[in-house]
mmCIF file of C-alpha atoms in Angstrom:
data_model
loop_
_atom_site.group_PDB
_atom_site.id
_atom_site.type_symbol
_atom_site.label_atom_id
_atom_site.label_comp_id
_atom_site.label_asym_id
_atom_site.label_seq_id
_atom_site.Cartn_x
_atom_site.Cartn_y
_atom_site.Cartn_z
ATOM 1 C CA MET A 17 -39.593 139.908 201.884
ATOM 2 C CA GLY A 18 -42.393 140.849 199.413
ATOM 3 C CA MET A 19 -45.516 138.939 198.735
ATOM 4 C CA ASN A 20 -43.928 137.407 195.638
ATOM 5 C CA GLU A 21 -41.181 135.900 197.796
ATOM 6 C CA ARG A 22 -43.694 134.635 200.297
ATOM 7 C CA ILE A 23 -45.669 132.911 197.532
ATOM 8 C CA ARG A 24 -42.445 131.231 196.372
ATOM 9 C CA LYS A 25 -41.659 130.251 199.987
ATOM 10 C CA ILE A 26 -45.096 128.547 200.300
ATOM 11 C CA ARG A 27 -44.543 126.618 197.096
ATOM 12 C CA LYS A 28 -41.045 125.478 198.083
ATOM 13 C CA GLU A 29 -42.348 124.616 201.625
ATOM 14 C CA PHE A 30 -44.692 122.093 200.035
ATOM 15 C CA ASP A 31 -42.028 120.949 197.484
ATOM 16 C CA LEU A 32 -44.227 121.729 194.530
ATOM 17 C CA THR A 33 -43.352 122.697 191.019
ATOM 18 C CA GLN A 34 -44.861 125.881 189.611
ATOM 19 C CA GLN A 35 -47.139 123.693 187.524
ATOM 20 C CA GLU A 36 -48.426 121.755 190.515
ATOM 21 C CA PHE A 37 -48.805 124.788 192.772
ATOM 22 C CA SER A 38 -50.569 126.801 190.086
ATOM 23 C CA ARG A 39 -53.005 123.922 189.379
ATOM 24 C CA ARG A 40 -53.867 123.681 193.052
ATOM 25 C CA ILE A 41 -54.655 127.446 193.336
ATOM 26 C CA GLY A 42 -56.595 127.561 190.097
ATOM 27 C CA THR A 43 -54.186 129.464 187.800
ATOM 28 C CA THR A 44 -51.475 128.707 185.237
ATOM 29 C CA ALA A 45 -47.736 128.269 185.707
ATOM 30 C CA ASN A 46 -47.160 131.419 183.571
ATOM 31 C CA VAL A 47 -49.314 133.530 185.841
ATOM 32 C CA LEU A 48 -47.585 132.045 188.951
ATOM 33 C CA THR A 49 -44.221 132.987 187.501
ATOM 34 C CA ASN A 50 -45.451 136.551 187.256
ATOM 35 C CA TYR A 51 -46.550 136.441 190.884
ATOM 36 C CA GLU A 52 -43.189 134.982 192.063
ATOM 37 C CA THR A 53 -41.180 137.527 190.148
ATOM 38 C CA GLY A 54 -43.297 140.408 191.308
ATOM 39 C CA ARG A 55 -44.468 141.376 187.792
ATOM 40 C CA ARG A 56 -48.126 140.855 188.926
ATOM 41 C CA ASN A 57 -49.884 140.849 192.110
ATOM 42 C CA PRO A 58 -52.478 138.047 192.813
ATOM 43 C CA SER A 59 -56.096 138.989 193.053
ATOM 44 C CA ALA A 60 -58.006 138.734 196.253
ATOM 45 C CA SER A 61 -59.530 135.402 195.088
ATOM 46 C CA VAL A 62 -56.015 133.910 194.296
ATOM 47 C CA ILE A 63 -54.801 135.034 197.768
ATOM 48 C CA ASN A 64 -57.854 133.377 199.263
ATOM 49 C CA ASN A 65 -57.218 130.169 197.307
ATOM 50 C CA ILE A 66 -53.621 130.081 198.492
ATOM 51 C CA CYS A 67 -54.577 130.624 202.078
ATOM 52 C CA LYS A 68 -57.381 128.004 202.060
ATOM 53 C CA THR A 69 -55.456 125.374 200.113
ATOM 54 C CA PHE A 70 -52.264 125.583 202.176
ATOM 55 C CA ASN A 71 -53.631 126.718 205.562
ATOM 56 C CA ILE A 72 -51.721 130.068 205.204
ATOM 57 C CA ASN A 73 -52.254 133.076 207.456
ATOM 58 C CA GLU A 74 -53.619 135.730 205.110
ATOM 59 C CA LYS A 75 -51.993 138.634 207.075
ATOM 60 C CA TRP A 76 -48.578 136.856 206.716
ATOM 61 C CA LEU A 77 -49.070 136.388 202.960
ATOM 62 C CA ARG A 78 -50.088 140.030 202.300
ATOM 63 C CA ASP A 79 -47.982 141.881 204.824
ATOM 64 C CA GLY A 80 -45.405 139.385 206.213
ATOM 65 C CA GLU A 81 -46.915 139.809 209.735
ATOM 66 C CA GLY A 82 -47.496 136.888 212.074
ATOM 67 C CA GLU A 83 -46.925 133.207 211.524
ATOM 68 C CA MET A 84 -46.883 131.691 208.032
ATOM 69 C CA PHE A 85 -49.311 128.881 208.917
ATOM 70 C CA LEU A 86 -52.667 129.120 210.681
ATOM 71 C CA PRO A 87 -53.153 126.846 213.655
ATOM 72 C CA ALA A 88 -53.888 123.318 212.679
ATOM 73 C CA SER A 89 -57.583 122.448 212.345
ATOM 74 C CA SER A 90 -59.132 119.494 214.096
ATOM 75 C CA PHE A 91 -59.929 117.662 210.904
ATOM 76 C CA SER A 92 -60.909 114.001 211.450
ATOM 77 C CA PHE A 93 -60.700 111.649 208.475
ATOM 78 C CA ASP A 94 -63.025 109.231 210.257
ATOM 79 C CA GLU A 95 -65.576 111.983 210.793
ATOM 80 C CA PHE A 96 -65.261 112.934 207.123
ATOM 81 C CA LEU A 97 -65.902 109.377 205.980
ATOM 82 C CA GLN A 98 -68.868 109.170 208.354
ATOM 83 C CA GLN A 99 -70.381 112.476 207.116
ATOM 84 C CA HIS A 100 -70.203 111.140 203.563
ATOM 85 C CA ASP A 101 -71.734 107.795 204.412
ATOM 86 C CA ALA A 102 -68.657 105.899 203.294
ATOM 87 C CA ASP A 103 -68.975 102.175 203.637
ATOM 88 C CA GLU A 104 -66.151 99.876 204.842
ATOM 89 C CA LEU A 105 -64.847 99.246 201.297
ATOM 90 C CA GLU A 106 -64.800 102.966 200.428
ATOM 91 C CA ALA A 107 -63.050 103.831 203.727
ATOM 92 C CA ALA A 108 -60.422 101.102 203.160
ATOM 93 C CA ILE A 109 -59.748 102.208 199.599
ATOM 94 C CA LEU A 110 -59.309 105.878 200.664
ATOM 95 C CA ARG A 111 -57.125 104.971 203.586
ATOM 96 C CA ALA A 112 -54.953 102.727 201.420
ATOM 97 C CA TYR A 113 -54.658 105.355 198.711
ATOM 98 C CA PHE A 114 -53.501 108.082 201.203
ATOM 99 C CA GLU A 115 -50.986 105.652 202.775
ATOM 100 C CA LEU A 116 -49.186 105.404 199.433
ATOM 101 C CA PRO A 117 -46.186 107.624 198.740
ATOM 102 C CA THR A 118 -46.986 110.762 196.700
ATOM 103 C CA THR A 119 -45.321 109.388 193.580
ATOM 104 C CA GLN A 120 -47.413 106.200 193.683
ATOM 105 C CA ARG A 121 -50.635 108.192 194.247
ATOM 106 C CA LYS A 122 -49.775 110.201 191.131
ATOM 107 C CA GLU A 123 -49.370 106.904 189.189
ATOM 108 C CA VAL A 124 -52.712 105.662 190.389
ATOM 109 C CA LEU A 125 -54.447 108.897 189.362
ATOM 110 C CA SER A 126 -52.744 108.826 185.956
ATOM 111 C CA SER A 127 -54.003 105.197 185.480
ATOM 112 C CA LEU A 128 -57.512 106.104 186.528
ATOM 113 C CA LEU A 129 -57.540 109.072 184.135
ATOM 114 C CA GLN A 130 -56.436 106.750 181.313
ATOM 115 C CA ILE A 131 -59.304 104.411 182.139
ATOM 116 C CA ALA A 132 -61.760 107.285 182.293
ATOM 117 C CA ASN A 133 -60.586 108.556 178.912
ATOM 118 C CA LYS A 134 -60.999 105.091 177.331
ATOM 119 C CA CYS A 135 -64.598 104.932 178.802
ATOM 120 C CA ARG A 136 -65.417 108.341 177.244
ATOM 121 C CA SER A 137 -64.358 107.099 173.832
ATOM 122 C CA VAL A 138 -66.898 104.285 174.159
ATOM 123 C CA SER A 139 -69.602 106.285 175.955
ATOM 124 C CA PRO A 140 -69.342 110.055 175.412
ATOM 125 C CA ASP A 141 -71.858 110.640 178.225
ATOM 126 C CA PHE A 142 -69.471 109.087 180.788
#
């Protein structure tokens, strides 16, 4: 299996479209298509973005050696909220948001973007 197939495997593992995956790694769907078909090789920075974004073992991505995923980190959402001085309301909003199914979270984000765009039309500095 080449790197192009491993990139596709990562995308499919997370059940993402090429558009969604490319956005998360900071490229375009057309460029991702070239990576997945083997027409182009990703730069070191793209490889780094893939590994950091999806917790992928870089050695596996580059050479197919080792496990696909790195060991899970000990991230604590509560510690994250505390480090960012989130008050009770902020913490409750964030928890409620992440408890929503992915499709509903996308709808919430879409609505928030519509609100932000309307605000920009009233106040361009927003």
